[in-house]
């Protein structure tokens, strides 16, 4: 099969900025977390006002409609840190007081324009996503985790980058945690090299019924894909589990299950992962190819307008890391410039809704 690693035993650990350890990064917060300055906030707010006055729809906006003469330099630095560095970044301190959801979403969308092209995040064509408990049951084969209040284990999303903006934090829980998938790869090689044989081979995973043109209801993707001196990763264990329910999907072997248990165990080790508590206005960006993200279960306030609500962007970057064919053919749809294109279902137009649907 194309792209298969011939001899997993010959693999060696990857050295690079994306192979970080959580306890090291916790002491380097000033490197990956930027608190907006007063001048930067004013510049972003002035761009938001301009867009809101124009009445333009999000999908019509270009960078010229959202001018950020100085903030754009900061965003470009962050973008480089995501694509060529450790693979995650946090912007903190954007004030939401007095802002409508539309204004906050405009700020987030406008910043996203300087990072990449928004992709559809589901079968409804949503390019502005809403991570909110809609009362769905995570055990439902077609439910997506972001529509529930369940704990979401470490996983990747289906785009080069994912961005989350906190509009409302939870009453309790909902703690975000990330881990370097390259570090997990290195640790598996060191501690359980026999498991790597399974992890570089494809796993069947569901597409949750959101099926791009010409694809099956399942996809086959390895967890680790050594490629061009780096290790690209794609991992959604719940999608592998739900893939088992699809007719024709080969049953997961014991070797495969225990290899997945090993990666989950390593990712969950304190010191390996890095935890972040979301504050209102926080904007977290993560490169899916080298970083897994997770969150703890959460409890909501009773009032509907106080419920945990994050805005989400999936962004494609034309100059993103070189990817193996698994990522551009087997699973993802592909943009014109060859990047993962999120979840685009034929005949479904792109929309940027302001509420969870
Ligand atoms: Fe996610």
JSON list of N, CA, C and O in Angstrom, two decimals, residues 58-59 75 78 82 91 104-122 126-131 144 146 157-166 283-288 293 310-317 342 351-353:
[
{"chain": "A", "resi": 58, "resn": "UNK", "atom": "N", "xyz": [-18.89, 37.22, 6.62]},
{"chain": "A", "resi": 58, "resn": "UNK", "atom": "CA", "xyz": [-17.54, 36.71, 6.92]},
{"chain": "A", "resi": 58, "resn": "UNK", "atom": "C", "xyz": [-16.88, 36.12, 5.67]},
{"chain": "A", "resi": 58, "resn": "UNK", "atom": "O", "xyz": [-15.69, 36.30, 5.44]},
{"chain": "A", "resi": 59, "resn": "UNK", "atom": "N", "xyz": [-17.68, 35.39, 4.87]},
{"chain": "A", "resi": 59, "resn": "UNK", "atom": "CA", "xyz": [-17.08, 34.69, 3.73]},
{"chain": "A", "resi": 59, "resn": "UNK", "atom": "C", "xyz": [-16.62, 35.64, 2.63]},
{"chain": "A", "resi": 59, "resn": "UNK", "atom": "O", "xyz": [-15.89, 35.24, 1.73]},
{"chain": "A", "resi": 75, "resn": "UNK", "atom": "N", "xyz": [0.97, 38.20, 14.43]},
{"chain": "A", "resi": 75, "resn": "UNK", "atom": "CA", "xyz": [0.27, 36.98, 13.97]},
{"chain": "A", "resi": 75, "resn": "UNK", "atom": "C", "xyz": [1.21, 36.15, 13.08]},
{"chain": "A", "resi": 75, "resn": "UNK", "atom": "O", "xyz": [1.23, 34.92, 13.17]},
{"chain": "A", "resi": 78, "resn": "UNK", "atom": "N", "xyz": [3.47, 34.19, 15.23]},
{"chain": "A", "resi": 78, "resn": "UNK", "atom": "CA", "xyz": [2.73, 33.07, 15.83]},
{"chain": "A", "resi": 78, "resn": "UNK", "atom": "C", "xyz": [2.54, 31.94, 14.81]},
{"chain": "A", "resi": 78, "resn": "UNK", "atom": "O", "xyz": [2.71, 30.77, 15.12]},
{"chain": "A", "resi": 82, "resn": "UNK", "atom": "N", "xyz": [3.67, 28.00, 14.88]},
{"chain": "A", "resi": 82, "resn": "UNK", "atom": "CA", "xyz": [2.78, 26.86, 14.72]},
{"chain": "A", "resi": 82, "resn": "UNK", "atom": "C", "xyz": [3.29, 25.89, 13.67]},
{"chain": "A", "resi": 82, "resn": "UNK", "atom": "O", "xyz": [3.24, 24.67, 13.86]},
{"chain": "A", "resi": 91, "resn": "UNK", "atom": "N", "xyz": [-3.11, 33.47, 22.40]},
{"chain": "A", "resi": 91, "resn": "UNK", "atom": "CA", "xyz": [-3.28, 34.92, 22.55]},
{"chain": "A", "resi": 91, "resn": "UNK", "atom": "C", "xyz": [-4.23, 35.15, 23.71]},
{"chain": "A", "resi": 91, "resn": "UNK", "atom": "O", "xyz": [-5.31, 34.56, 23.75]},
{"chain": "A", "resi": 104, "resn": "UNK", "atom": "N", "xyz": [-17.18, 39.76, 18.59]},
{"chain": "A", "resi": 104, "resn": "UNK", "atom": "CA", "xyz": [-16.08, 38.88, 19.04]},
{"chain": "A", "resi": 104, "resn": "UNK", "atom": "C", "xyz": [-15.70, 37.91, 17.92]},
{"chain": "A", "resi": 104, "resn": "UNK", "atom": "O", "xyz": [-14.51, 37.67, 17.66]},
{"chain": "A", "resi": 105, "resn": "UNK", "atom": "N", "xyz": [-16.72, 37.35, 17.26]},
{"chain": "A", "resi": 105, "resn": "UNK", "atom": "CA", "xyz": [-16.44, 36.41, 16.18]},
{"chain": "A", "resi": 105, "resn": "UNK", "atom": "C", "xyz": [-15.73, 37.10, 15.02]},
{"chain": "A", "resi": 105, "resn": "UNK", "atom": "O", "xyz": [-14.87, 36.52, 14.36]},
{"chain": "A", "resi": 106, "resn": "UNK", "atom": "N", "xyz": [-16.06, 38.38, 14.80]},
{"chain": "A", "resi": 106, "resn": "UNK", "atom": "CA", "xyz": [-15.41, 39.14, 13.72]},
{"chain": "A", "resi": 106, "resn": "UNK", "atom": "C", "xyz": [-13.91, 39.30, 14.04]},
{"chain": "A", "resi": 106, "resn": "UNK", "atom": "O", "xyz": [-13.06, 39.16, 13.16]},
{"chain": "A", "resi": 107, "resn": "UNK", "atom": "N", "xyz": [-13.60, 39.59, 15.31]},
{"chain": "A", "resi": 107, "resn": "UNK", "atom": "CA", "xyz": [-12.19, 39.73, 15.70]},
{"chain": "A", "resi": 107, "resn": "UNK", "atom": "C", "xyz": [-11.44, 38.42, 15.44]},
{"chain": "A", "resi": 107, "resn": "UNK", "atom": "O", "xyz": [-10.34, 38.41, 14.87]},
{"chain": "A", "resi": 108, "resn": "UNK", "atom": "N", "xyz": [-12.05, 37.31, 15.84]},
{"chain": "A", "resi": 108, "resn": "UNK", "atom": "CA", "xyz": [-11.41, 36.00, 15.69]},
{"chain": "A", "resi": 108, "resn": "UNK", "atom": "C", "xyz": [-11.27, 35.64, 14.21]},
{"chain": "A", "resi": 108, "resn": "UNK", "atom": "O", "xyz": [-10.20, 35.21, 13.75]},
{"chain": "A", "resi": 109, "resn": "UNK", "atom": "N", "xyz": [-12.33, 35.85, 13.46]},
{"chain": "A", "resi": 109, "resn": "UNK", "atom": "CA", "xyz": [-12.31, 35.54, 12.02]},
{"chain": "A", "resi": 109, "resn": "UNK", "atom": "C", "xyz": [-11.26, 36.41, 11.30]},
{"chain": "A", "resi": 109, "resn": "UNK", "atom": "O", "xyz": [-10.50, 35.92, 10.46]},
{"chain": "A", "resi": 110, "resn": "UNK", "atom": "N", "xyz": [-11.23, 37.69, 11.67]},
{"chain": "A", "resi": 110, "resn": "UNK", "atom": "CA", "xyz": [-10.29, 38.62, 11.02]},
{"chain": "A", "resi": 110, "resn": "UNK", "atom": "C", "xyz": [-8.85, 38.21, 11.29]},
{"chain": "A", "resi": 110, "resn": "UNK", "atom": "O", "xyz": [-8.00, 38.23, 10.38]},
{"chain": "A", "resi": 111, "resn": "UNK", "atom": "N", "xyz": [-8.54, 37.81, 12.52]},
{"chain": "A", "resi": 111, "resn": "UNK", "atom": "CA", "xyz": [-7.19, 37.34, 12.85]},
{"chain": "A", "resi": 111, "resn": "UNK", "atom": "C", "xyz": [-6.90, 36.07, 12.05]},
{"chain": "A", "resi": 111, "resn": "UNK", "atom": "O", "xyz": [-5.81, 35.90, 11.49]},
{"chain": "A", "resi": 112, "resn": "UNK", "atom": "N", "xyz": [-7.91, 35.19, 11.95]},
{"chain": "A", "resi": 112, "resn": "UNK", "atom": "CA", "xyz": [-7.75, 33.96, 11.18]},
{"chain": "A", "resi": 112, "resn": "UNK", "atom": "C", "xyz": [-7.40, 34.21, 9.71]},
{"chain": "A", "resi": 112, "resn": "UNK", "atom": "O", "xyz": [-6.65, 33.43, 9.10]},
{"chain": "A", "resi": 113, "resn": "UNK", "atom": "N", "xyz": [-7.89, 35.33, 9.15]},
{"chain": "A", "resi": 113, "resn": "UNK", "atom": "CA", "xyz": [-7.59, 35.64, 7.75]},
{"chain": "A", "resi": 113, "resn": "UNK", "atom": "C", "xyz": [-6.09, 35.79, 7.52]},
{"chain": "A", "resi": 113, "resn": "UNK", "atom": "O", "xyz": [-5.59, 35.58, 6.41]},
{"chain": "A", "resi": 114, "resn": "UNK", "atom": "N", "xyz": [-5.37, 36.20, 8.57]},
{"chain": "A", "resi": 114, "resn": "UNK", "atom": "CA", "xyz": [-3.91, 36.39, 8.45]},
{"chain": "A", "resi": 114, "resn": "UNK", "atom": "C", "xyz": [-3.15, 35.08, 8.68]},
{"chain": "A", "resi": 114, "resn": "UNK", "atom": "O", "xyz": [-1.93, 35.04, 8.58]},
{"chain": "A", "resi": 115, "resn": "UNK", "atom": "N", "xyz": [-3.88, 34.02, 9.00]},
{"chain": "A", "resi": 115, "resn": "UNK", "atom": "CA", "xyz": [-3.22, 32.75, 9.32]},
{"chain": "A", "resi": 115, "resn": "UNK", "atom": "C", "xyz": [-3.44, 31.72, 8.21]},
{"chain": "A", "resi": 115, "resn": "UNK", "atom": "O", "xyz": [-2.52, 31.02, 7.80]},
{"chain": "A", "resi": 116, "resn": "UNK", "atom": "N", "xyz": [-4.67, 31.60, 7.74]},
{"chain": "A", "resi": 116, "resn": "UNK", "atom": "CA", "xyz": [-4.95, 30.59, 6.71]},
{"chain": "A", "resi": 116, "resn": "UNK", "atom": "C", "xyz": [-6.36, 30.75, 6.16]},
{"chain": "A", "resi": 116, "resn": "UNK", "atom": "O", "xyz": [-7.06, 31.71, 6.49]},
{"chain": "A", "resi": 117, "resn": "UNK", "atom": "N", "xyz": [-6.74, 29.79, 5.33]},
{"chain": "A", "resi": 117, "resn": "UNK", "atom": "CA", "xyz": [-8.07, 29.84, 4.71]},
{"chain": "A", "resi": 117, "resn": "UNK", "atom": "C", "xyz": [-9.02, 28.96, 5.51]},
{"chain": "A", "resi": 117, "resn": "UNK", "atom": "O", "xyz": [-8.73, 27.78, 5.73]},
{"chain": "A", "resi": 118, "resn": "UNK", "atom": "N", "xyz": [-10.16, 29.50, 5.97]},
{"chain": "A", "resi": 118, "resn": "UNK", "atom": "CA", "xyz": [-11.09, 28.69, 6.77]},
{"chain": "A", "resi": 118, "resn": "UNK", "atom": "C", "xyz": [-11.67, 27.53, 5.97]},
{"chain": "A", "resi": 118, "resn": "UNK", "atom": "O", "xyz": [-12.02, 27.68, 4.80]},
{"chain": "A", "resi": 119, "resn": "UNK", "atom": "N", "xyz": [-11.74, 26.35, 6.61]},
{"chain": "A", "resi": 119, "resn": "UNK", "atom": "CA", "xyz": [-12.30, 25.15, 5.97]},
{"chain": "A", "resi": 119, "resn": "UNK", "atom": "C", "xyz": [-13.59, 24.77, 6.69]},
{"chain": "A", "resi": 119, "resn": "UNK", "atom": "O", "xyz": [-13.78, 25.10, 7.86]},
{"chain": "A", "resi": 120, "resn": "UNK", "atom": "N", "xyz": [-14.39, 23.96, 5.98]},
{"chain": "A", "resi": 120, "resn": "UNK", "atom": "CA", "xyz": [-15.62, 23.45, 6.57]},
{"chain": "A", "resi": 120, "resn": "UNK", "atom": "C", "xyz": [-15.29, 22.46, 7.70]},
{"chain": "A", "resi": 120, "resn": "UNK", "atom": "O", "xyz": [-14.42, 21.61, 7.56]},
{"chain": "A", "resi": 121, "resn": "UNK", "atom": "N", "xyz": [-16.02, 22.56, 8.80]},
{"chain": "A", "resi": 121, "resn": "UNK", "atom": "CA", "xyz": [-15.73, 21.73, 9.98]},
{"chain": "A", "resi": 121, "resn": "UNK", "atom": "C", "xyz": [-16.72, 20.58, 10.16]},
{"chain": "A", "resi": 121, "resn": "UNK", "atom": "O", "xyz": [-16.60, 19.80, 11.10]},
{"chain": "A", "resi": 122, "resn": "UNK", "atom": "N", "xyz": [-17.74, 20.55, 9.28]},
{"chain": "A", "resi": 122, "resn": "UNK", "atom": "CA", "xyz": [-18.73, 19.48, 9.40]},
{"chain": "A", "resi": 122, "resn": "UNK", "atom": "C", "xyz": [-19.52, 19.36, 8.09]},
{"chain": "A", "resi": 122, "resn": "UNK", "atom": "O", "xyz": [-19.26, 20.12, 7.14]},
{"chain": "A", "resi": 126, "resn": "UNK", "atom": "N", "xyz": [-20.04, 24.40, 7.92]},
{"chain": "A", "resi": 126, "resn": "UNK", "atom": "CA", "xyz": [-19.74, 25.48, 8.87]},
{"chain": "A", "resi": 126, "resn": "UNK", "atom": "C", "xyz": [-18.25, 25.83, 8.87]},
{"chain": "A", "resi": 126, "resn": "UNK", "atom": "O", "xyz": [-17.42, 25.00, 9.23]},
{"chain": "A", "resi": 127, "resn": "UNK", "atom": "N", "xyz": [-17.93, 27.04, 8.47]},
{"chain": "A", "resi": 127, "resn": "UNK", "atom": "CA", "xyz": [-16.53, 27.48, 8.52]},
{"chain": "A", "resi": 127, "resn": "UNK", "atom": "C", "xyz": [-16.24, 28.27, 9.81]},
{"chain": "A", "resi": 127, "resn": "UNK", "atom": "O", "xyz": [-15.09, 28.50, 10.15]},
{"chain": "A", "resi": 128, "resn": "UNK", "atom": "N", "xyz": [-17.30, 28.71, 10.48]},
{"chain": "A", "resi": 128, "resn": "UNK", "atom": "CA", "xyz": [-17.15, 29.22, 11.84]},
{"chain": "A", "resi": 128, "resn": "UNK", "atom": "C", "xyz": [-17.85, 28.20, 12.73]},
{"chain": "A", "resi": 128, "resn": "UNK", "atom": "O", "xyz": [-19.07, 28.02, 12.64]},
{"chain": "A", "resi": 129, "resn": "UNK", "atom": "N", "xyz": [-17.07, 27.51, 13.57]},
{"chain": "A", "resi": 129, "resn": "UNK", "atom": "CA", "xyz": [-17.63, 26.43, 14.37]},
{"chain": "A", "resi": 129, "resn": "UNK", "atom": "C", "xyz": [-17.98, 26.91, 15.77]},
{"chain": "A", "resi": 129, "resn": "UNK", "atom": "O", "xyz": [-17.46, 27.92, 16.25]},
{"chain": "A", "resi": 130, "resn": "UNK", "atom": "N", "xyz": [-18.87, 26.17, 16.40]},
{"chain": "A", "resi": 130, "resn": "UNK", "atom": "CA", "xyz": [-19.29, 26.49, 17.77]},
{"chain": "A", "resi": 130, "resn": "UNK", "atom": "C", "xyz": [-19.14, 25.24, 18.62]},
{"chain": "A", "resi": 130, "resn": "UNK", "atom": "O", "xyz": [-19.81, 24.23, 18.38]},
{"chain": "A", "resi": 131, "resn": "UNK", "atom": "N", "xyz": [-18.22, 25.29, 19.57]},
{"chain": "A", "resi": 131, "resn": "UNK", "atom": "CA", "xyz": [-18.00, 24.16, 20.47]},
{"chain": "A", "resi": 131, "resn": "UNK", "atom": "C", "xyz": [-18.88, 24.41, 21.68]},
{"chain": "A", "resi": 131, "resn": "UNK", "atom": "O", "xyz": [-18.62, 25.30, 22.50]},
{"chain": "A", "resi": 144, "resn": "UNK", "atom": "N", "xyz": [-20.67, 14.28, 17.13]},
{"chain": "A", "resi": 144, "resn": "UNK", "atom": "CA", "xyz": [-19.30, 14.79, 17.18]},
{"chain": "A", "resi": 144, "resn": "UNK", "atom": "C", "xyz": [-19.04, 15.28, 18.61]},
{"chain": "A", "resi": 144, "resn": "UNK", "atom": "O", "xyz": [-19.93, 15.87, 19.24]},
{"chain": "A", "resi": 146, "resn": "UNK", "atom": "N", "xyz": [-17.57, 17.76, 19.89]},
{"chain": "A", "resi": 146, "resn": "UNK", "atom": "CA", "xyz": [-17.69, 19.18, 20.19]},
{"chain": "A", "resi": 146, "resn": "UNK", "atom": "C", "xyz": [-19.13, 19.59, 20.48]},
{"chain": "A", "resi": 146, "resn": "UNK", "atom": "O", "xyz": [-19.40, 20.70, 20.94]},
{"chain": "A", "resi": 157, "resn": "UNK", "atom": "N", "xyz": [-7.80, 17.45, 14.81]},
{"chain": "A", "resi": 157, "resn": "UNK", "atom": "CA", "xyz": [-8.89, 17.87, 13.95]},
{"chain": "A", "resi": 157, "resn": "UNK", "atom": "C", "xyz": [-8.43, 17.72, 12.49]},
{"chain": "A", "resi": 157, "resn": "UNK", "atom": "O", "xyz": [-7.26, 17.42, 12.23]},
{"chain": "A", "resi": 158, "resn": "UNK", "atom": "N", "xyz": [-9.35, 17.99, 11.55]},
{"chain": "A", "resi": 158, "resn": "UNK", "atom": "CA", "xyz": [-9.08, 17.64, 10.14]},
{"chain": "A", "resi": 158, "resn": "UNK", "atom": "C", "xyz": [-8.67, 18.84, 9.29]},
{"chain": "A", "resi": 158, "resn": "UNK", "atom": "O", "xyz": [-9.28, 19.12, 8.27]},
{"chain": "A", "resi": 159, "resn": "UNK", "atom": "N", "xyz": [-7.62, 19.53, 9.72]},
{"chain": "A", "resi": 159, "resn": "UNK", "atom": "CA", "xyz": [-7.14, 20.71, 8.99]},
{"chain": "A", "resi": 159, "resn": "UNK", "atom": "C", "xyz": [-5.70, 20.94, 9.42]},
{"chain": "A", "resi": 159, "resn": "UNK", "atom": "O", "xyz": [-5.23, 20.31, 10.37]},
{"chain": "A", "resi": 160, "resn": "UNK", "atom": "N", "xyz": [-5.01, 21.87, 8.71]},
{"chain": "A", "resi": 160, "resn": "UNK", "atom": "CA", "xyz": [-3.64, 22.18, 9.15]},
{"chain": "A", "resi": 160, "resn": "UNK", "atom": "C", "xyz": [-3.64, 22.71, 10.58]},
{"chain": "A", "resi": 160, "resn": "UNK", "atom": "O", "xyz": [-2.90, 22.23, 11.43]},
{"chain": "A", "resi": 161, "resn": "UNK", "atom": "N", "xyz": [-4.48, 23.74, 10.82]},
{"chain": "A", "resi": 161, "resn": "UNK", "atom": "CA", "xyz": [-4.50, 24.38, 12.14]},
{"chain": "A", "resi": 161, "resn": "UNK", "atom": "C", "xyz": [-5.92, 24.40, 12.68]},
{"chain": "A", "resi": 161, "resn": "UNK", "atom": "O", "xyz": [-6.89, 24.45, 11.91]},
{"chain": "A", "resi": 162, "resn": "UNK", "atom": "N", "xyz": [-6.04, 24.39, 13.99]},
{"chain": "A", "resi": 162, "resn": "UNK", "atom": "CA", "xyz": [-7.34, 24.64, 14.62]},
{"chain": "A", "resi": 162, "resn": "UNK", "atom": "C", "xyz": [-7.16, 25.79, 15.61]},
{"chain": "A", "resi": 162, "resn": "UNK", "atom": "O", "xyz": [-6.18, 25.86, 16.34]},
{"chain": "A", "resi": 163, "resn": "UNK", "atom": "N", "xyz": [-8.13, 26.71, 15.58]},
{"chain": "A", "resi": 163, "resn": "UNK", "atom": "CA", "xyz": [-8.12, 27.83, 16.52]},
{"chain": "A", "resi": 163, "resn": "UNK", "atom": "C", "xyz": [-9.39, 27.80, 17.34]},
{"chain": "A", "resi": 163, "resn": "UNK", "atom": "O", "xyz": [-10.47, 27.48, 16.82]},
{"chain": "A", "resi": 164, "resn": "UNK", "atom": "N", "xyz": [-9.27, 28.09, 18.64]},
{"chain": "A", "resi": 164, "resn": "UNK", "atom": "CA", "xyz": [-10.44, 28.18, 19.51]},
{"chain": "A", "resi": 164, "resn": "UNK", "atom": "C", "xyz": [-10.43, 29.54, 20.20]},
{"chain": "A", "resi": 164, "resn": "UNK", "atom": "O", "xyz": [-9.38, 29.98, 20.68]},
{"chain": "A", "resi": 165, "resn": "UNK", "atom": "N", "xyz": [-11.57, 30.20, 20.22]},
{"chain": "A", "resi": 165, "resn": "UNK", "atom": "CA", "xyz": [-11.69, 31.44, 20.98]},
{"chain": "A", "resi": 165, "resn": "UNK", "atom": "C", "xyz": [-12.73, 31.23, 22.07]},
{"chain": "A", "resi": 165, "resn": "UNK", "atom": "O", "xyz": [-13.84, 30.76, 21.80]},
{"chain": "A", "resi": 166, "resn": "UNK", "atom": "N", "xyz": [-12.37, 31.58, 23.30]},
{"chain": "A", "resi": 166, "resn": "UNK", "atom": "CA", "xyz": [-13.29, 31.38, 24.42]},
{"chain": "A", "resi": 166, "resn": "UNK", "atom": "C", "xyz": [-14.25, 32.57, 24.53]},
{"chain": "A", "resi": 166, "resn": "UNK", "atom": "O", "xyz": [-13.83, 33.69, 24.82]},
{"chain": "A", "resi": 283, "resn": "UNK", "atom": "N", "xyz": [-7.49, 33.05, 22.71]},
{"chain": "A", "resi": 283, "resn": "UNK", "atom": "CA", "xyz": [-7.49, 32.44, 21.38]},
{"chain": "A", "resi": 283, "resn": "UNK", "atom": "C", "xyz": [-6.31, 31.46, 21.34]},
{"chain": "A", "resi": 283, "resn": "UNK", "atom": "O", "xyz": [-5.16, 31.87, 21.40]},
{"chain": "A", "resi": 284, "resn": "UNK", "atom": "N", "xyz": [-6.64, 30.18, 21.26]},
{"chain": "A", "resi": 284, "resn": "UNK", "atom": "CA", "xyz": [-5.61, 29.14, 21.22]},
{"chain": "A", "resi": 284, "resn": "UNK", "atom": "C", "xyz": [-5.52, 28.60, 19.79]},
{"chain": "A", "resi": 284, "resn": "UNK", "atom": "O", "xyz": [-6.55, 28.30, 19.18]},
{"chain": "A", "resi": 285, "resn": "UNK", "atom": "N", "xyz": [-4.30, 28.51, 19.28]},
{"chain": "A", "resi": 285, "resn": "UNK", "atom": "CA", "xyz": [-4.11, 27.93, 17.95]},
{"chain": "A", "resi": 285, "resn": "UNK", "atom": "C", "xyz": [-3.16, 26.73, 18.07]},
{"chain": "A", "resi": 285, "resn": "UNK", "atom": "O", "xyz": [-2.18, 26.77, 18.81]},
{"chain": "A", "resi": 286, "resn": "UNK", "atom": "N", "xyz": [-3.48, 25.67, 17.31]},
{"chain": "A", "resi": 286, "resn": "UNK", "atom": "CA", "xyz": [-2.72, 24.42, 17.40]},
{"chain": "A", "resi": 286, "resn": "UNK", "atom": "C", "xyz": [-2.52, 23.86, 15.99]},
{"chain": "A", "resi": 286, "resn": "UNK", "atom": "O", "xyz": [-3.43, 23.93, 15.16]},
{"chain": "A", "resi": 287, "resn": "UNK", "atom": "N", "xyz": [-1.32, 23.34, 15.72]},
{"chain": "A", "resi": 287, "resn": "UNK", "atom": "CA", "xyz": [-1.08, 22.65, 14.44]},
{"chain": "A", "resi": 287, "resn": "UNK", "atom": "C", "xyz": [-1.40, 21.18, 14.64]},
{"chain": "A", "resi": 287, "resn": "UNK", "atom": "O", "xyz": [-0.72, 20.49, 15.42]},
{"chain": "A", "resi": 288, "resn": "UNK", "atom": "N", "xyz": [-2.41, 20.70, 13.94]},
{"chain": "A", "resi": 288, "resn": "UNK", "atom": "CA", "xyz": [-2.88, 19.33, 14.14]},
{"chain": "A", "resi": 288, "resn": "UNK", "atom": "C", "xyz": [-1.85, 18.27, 13.77]},
{"chain": "A", "resi": 288, "resn": "UNK", "atom": "O", "xyz": [-1.90, 17.15, 14.28]},
{"chain": "A", "resi": 293, "resn": "UNK", "atom": "N", "xyz": [-4.92, 17.59, 20.90]},
{"chain": "A", "resi": 293, "resn": "UNK", "atom": "CA", "xyz": [-5.58, 18.40, 21.94]},
{"chain": "A", "resi": 293, "resn": "UNK", "atom": "C", "xyz": [-6.69, 17.58, 22.60]},
{"chain": "A", "resi": 293, "resn": "UNK", "atom": "O", "xyz": [-7.19, 16.61, 22.03]},
{"chain": "A", "resi": 310, "resn": "UNK", "atom": "N", "xyz": [-17.23, 28.03, 22.83]},
{"chain": "A", "resi": 310, "resn": "UNK", "atom": "CA", "xyz": [-16.00, 28.39, 22.16]},
{"chain": "A", "resi": 310, "resn": "UNK", "atom": "C", "xyz": [-16.29, 28.54, 20.67]},
{"chain": "A", "resi": 310, "resn": "UNK", "atom": "O", "xyz": [-17.09, 27.78, 20.11]},
{"chain": "A", "resi": 311, "resn": "UNK", "atom": "N", "xyz": [-15.66, 29.51, 20.05]},
{"chain": "A", "resi": 311, "resn": "UNK", "atom": "CA", "xyz": [-15.72, 29.64, 18.59]},
{"chain": "A", "resi": 311, "resn": "UNK", "atom": "C", "xyz": [-14.53, 28.87, 18.03]},
{"chain": "A", "resi": 311, "resn": "UNK", "atom": "O", "xyz": [-13.46, 28.84, 18.65]},
{"chain": "A", "resi": 312, "resn": "UNK", "atom": "N", "xyz": [-14.72, 28.30, 16.85]},
{"chain": "A", "resi": 312, "resn": "UNK", "atom": "CA", "xyz": [-13.64, 27.46, 16.31]},
{"chain": "A", "resi": 312, "resn": "UNK", "atom": "C", "xyz": [-13.39, 27.78, 14.84]},
{"chain": "A", "resi": 312, "resn": "UNK", "atom": "O", "xyz": [-14.32, 28.02, 14.07]},
{"chain": "A", "resi": 313, "resn": "UNK", "atom": "N", "xyz": [-12.12, 27.77, 14.48]},
{"chain": "A", "resi": 313, "resn": "UNK", "atom": "CA", "xyz": [-11.71, 27.90, 13.08]},
{"chain": "A", "resi": 313, "resn": "UNK", "atom": "C", "xyz": [-10.84, 26.71, 12.71]},
{"chain": "A", "resi": 313, "resn": "UNK", "atom": "O", "xyz": [-9.98, 26.30, 13.51]},
{"chain": "A", "resi": 314, "resn": "UNK", "atom": "N", "xyz": [-11.06, 26.13, 11.53]},
{"chain": "A", "resi": 314, "resn": "UNK", "atom": "CA", "xyz": [-10.12, 25.18, 10.94]},
{"chain": "A", "resi": 314, "resn": "UNK", "atom": "C", "xyz": [-9.47, 25.90, 9.77]},
{"chain": "A", "resi": 314, "resn": "UNK", "atom": "O", "xyz": [-10.19, 26.40, 8.88]},
{"chain": "A", "resi": 315, "resn": "UNK", "atom": "N", "xyz": [-8.16, 25.97, 9.77]},
{"chain": "A", "resi": 315, "resn": "UNK", "atom": "CA", "xyz": [-7.47, 26.80, 8.79]},
{"chain": "A", "resi": 315, "resn": "UNK", "atom": "C", "xyz": [-6.48, 25.98, 7.96]},
{"chain": "A", "resi": 315, "resn": "UNK", "atom": "O", "xyz": [-5.73, 25.16, 8.49]},
{"chain": "A", "resi": 316, "resn": "UNK", "atom": "N", "xyz": [-6.51, 26.23, 6.63]},
{"chain": "A", "resi": 316, "resn": "UNK", "atom": "CA", "xyz": [-5.56, 25.60, 5.72]},
{"chain": "A", "resi": 316, "resn": "UNK", "atom": "C", "xyz": [-4.46, 26.61, 5.41]},
{"chain": "A", "resi": 316, "resn": "UNK", "atom": "O", "xyz": [-4.75, 27.77, 5.13]},
{"chain": "A", "resi": 317, "resn": "UNK", "atom": "N", "xyz": [-3.22, 26.15, 5.46]},
{"chain": "A", "resi": 317, "resn": "UNK", "atom": "CA", "xyz": [-2.07, 27.03, 5.20]},
{"chain": "A", "resi": 317, "resn": "UNK", "atom": "C", "xyz": [-1.33, 26.54, 3.97]},
{"chain": "A", "resi": 317, "resn": "UNK", "atom": "O", "xyz": [-0.77, 25.43, 3.98]},
{"chain": "A", "resi": 342, "resn": "UNK", "atom": "N", "xyz": [-10.63, 20.04, 5.56]},
{"chain": "A", "resi": 342, "resn": "UNK", "atom": "CA", "xyz": [-11.71, 19.87, 6.53]},
{"chain": "A", "resi": 342, "resn": "UNK", "atom": "C", "xyz": [-12.69, 18.83, 6.05]},
{"chain": "A", "resi": 342, "resn": "UNK", "atom": "O", "xyz": [-12.32, 17.82, 5.46]},
{"chain": "A", "resi": 351, "resn": "UNK", "atom": "N", "xyz": [-20.93, 28.14, 5.11]},
{"chain": "A", "resi": 351, "resn": "UNK", "atom": "CA", "xyz": [-21.61, 29.20, 5.86]},
{"chain": "A", "resi": 351, "resn": "UNK", "atom": "C", "xyz": [-20.86, 29.46, 7.17]},
{"chain": "A", "resi": 351, "resn": "UNK", "atom": "O", "xyz": [-20.17, 28.58, 7.68]},
{"chain": "A", "resi": 352, "resn": "UNK", "atom": "N", "xyz": [-21.04, 30.67, 7.69]},
{"chain": "A", "resi": 352, "resn": "UNK", "atom": "CA", "xyz": [-20.39, 31.05, 8.96]},
{"chain": "A", "resi": 352, "resn": "UNK", "atom": "C", "xyz": [-21.48, 31.43, 9.95]},
{"chain": "A", "resi": 352, "resn": "UNK", "atom": "O", "xyz": [-21.70, 32.62, 10.22]},
{"chain": "A", "resi": 353, "resn": "UNK", "atom": "N", "xyz": [-22.19, 30.46, 10.53]},
{"chain": "A", "resi": 353, "resn": "UNK", "atom": "CA", "xyz": [-23.31, 30.79, 11.43]},
{"chain": "A", "resi": 353, "resn": "UNK", "atom": "C", "xyz": [-22.81, 31.40, 12.73]},
{"chain": "A", "resi": 353, "resn": "UNK", "atom": "O", "xyz": [-21.71, 31.11, 13.19]}
]
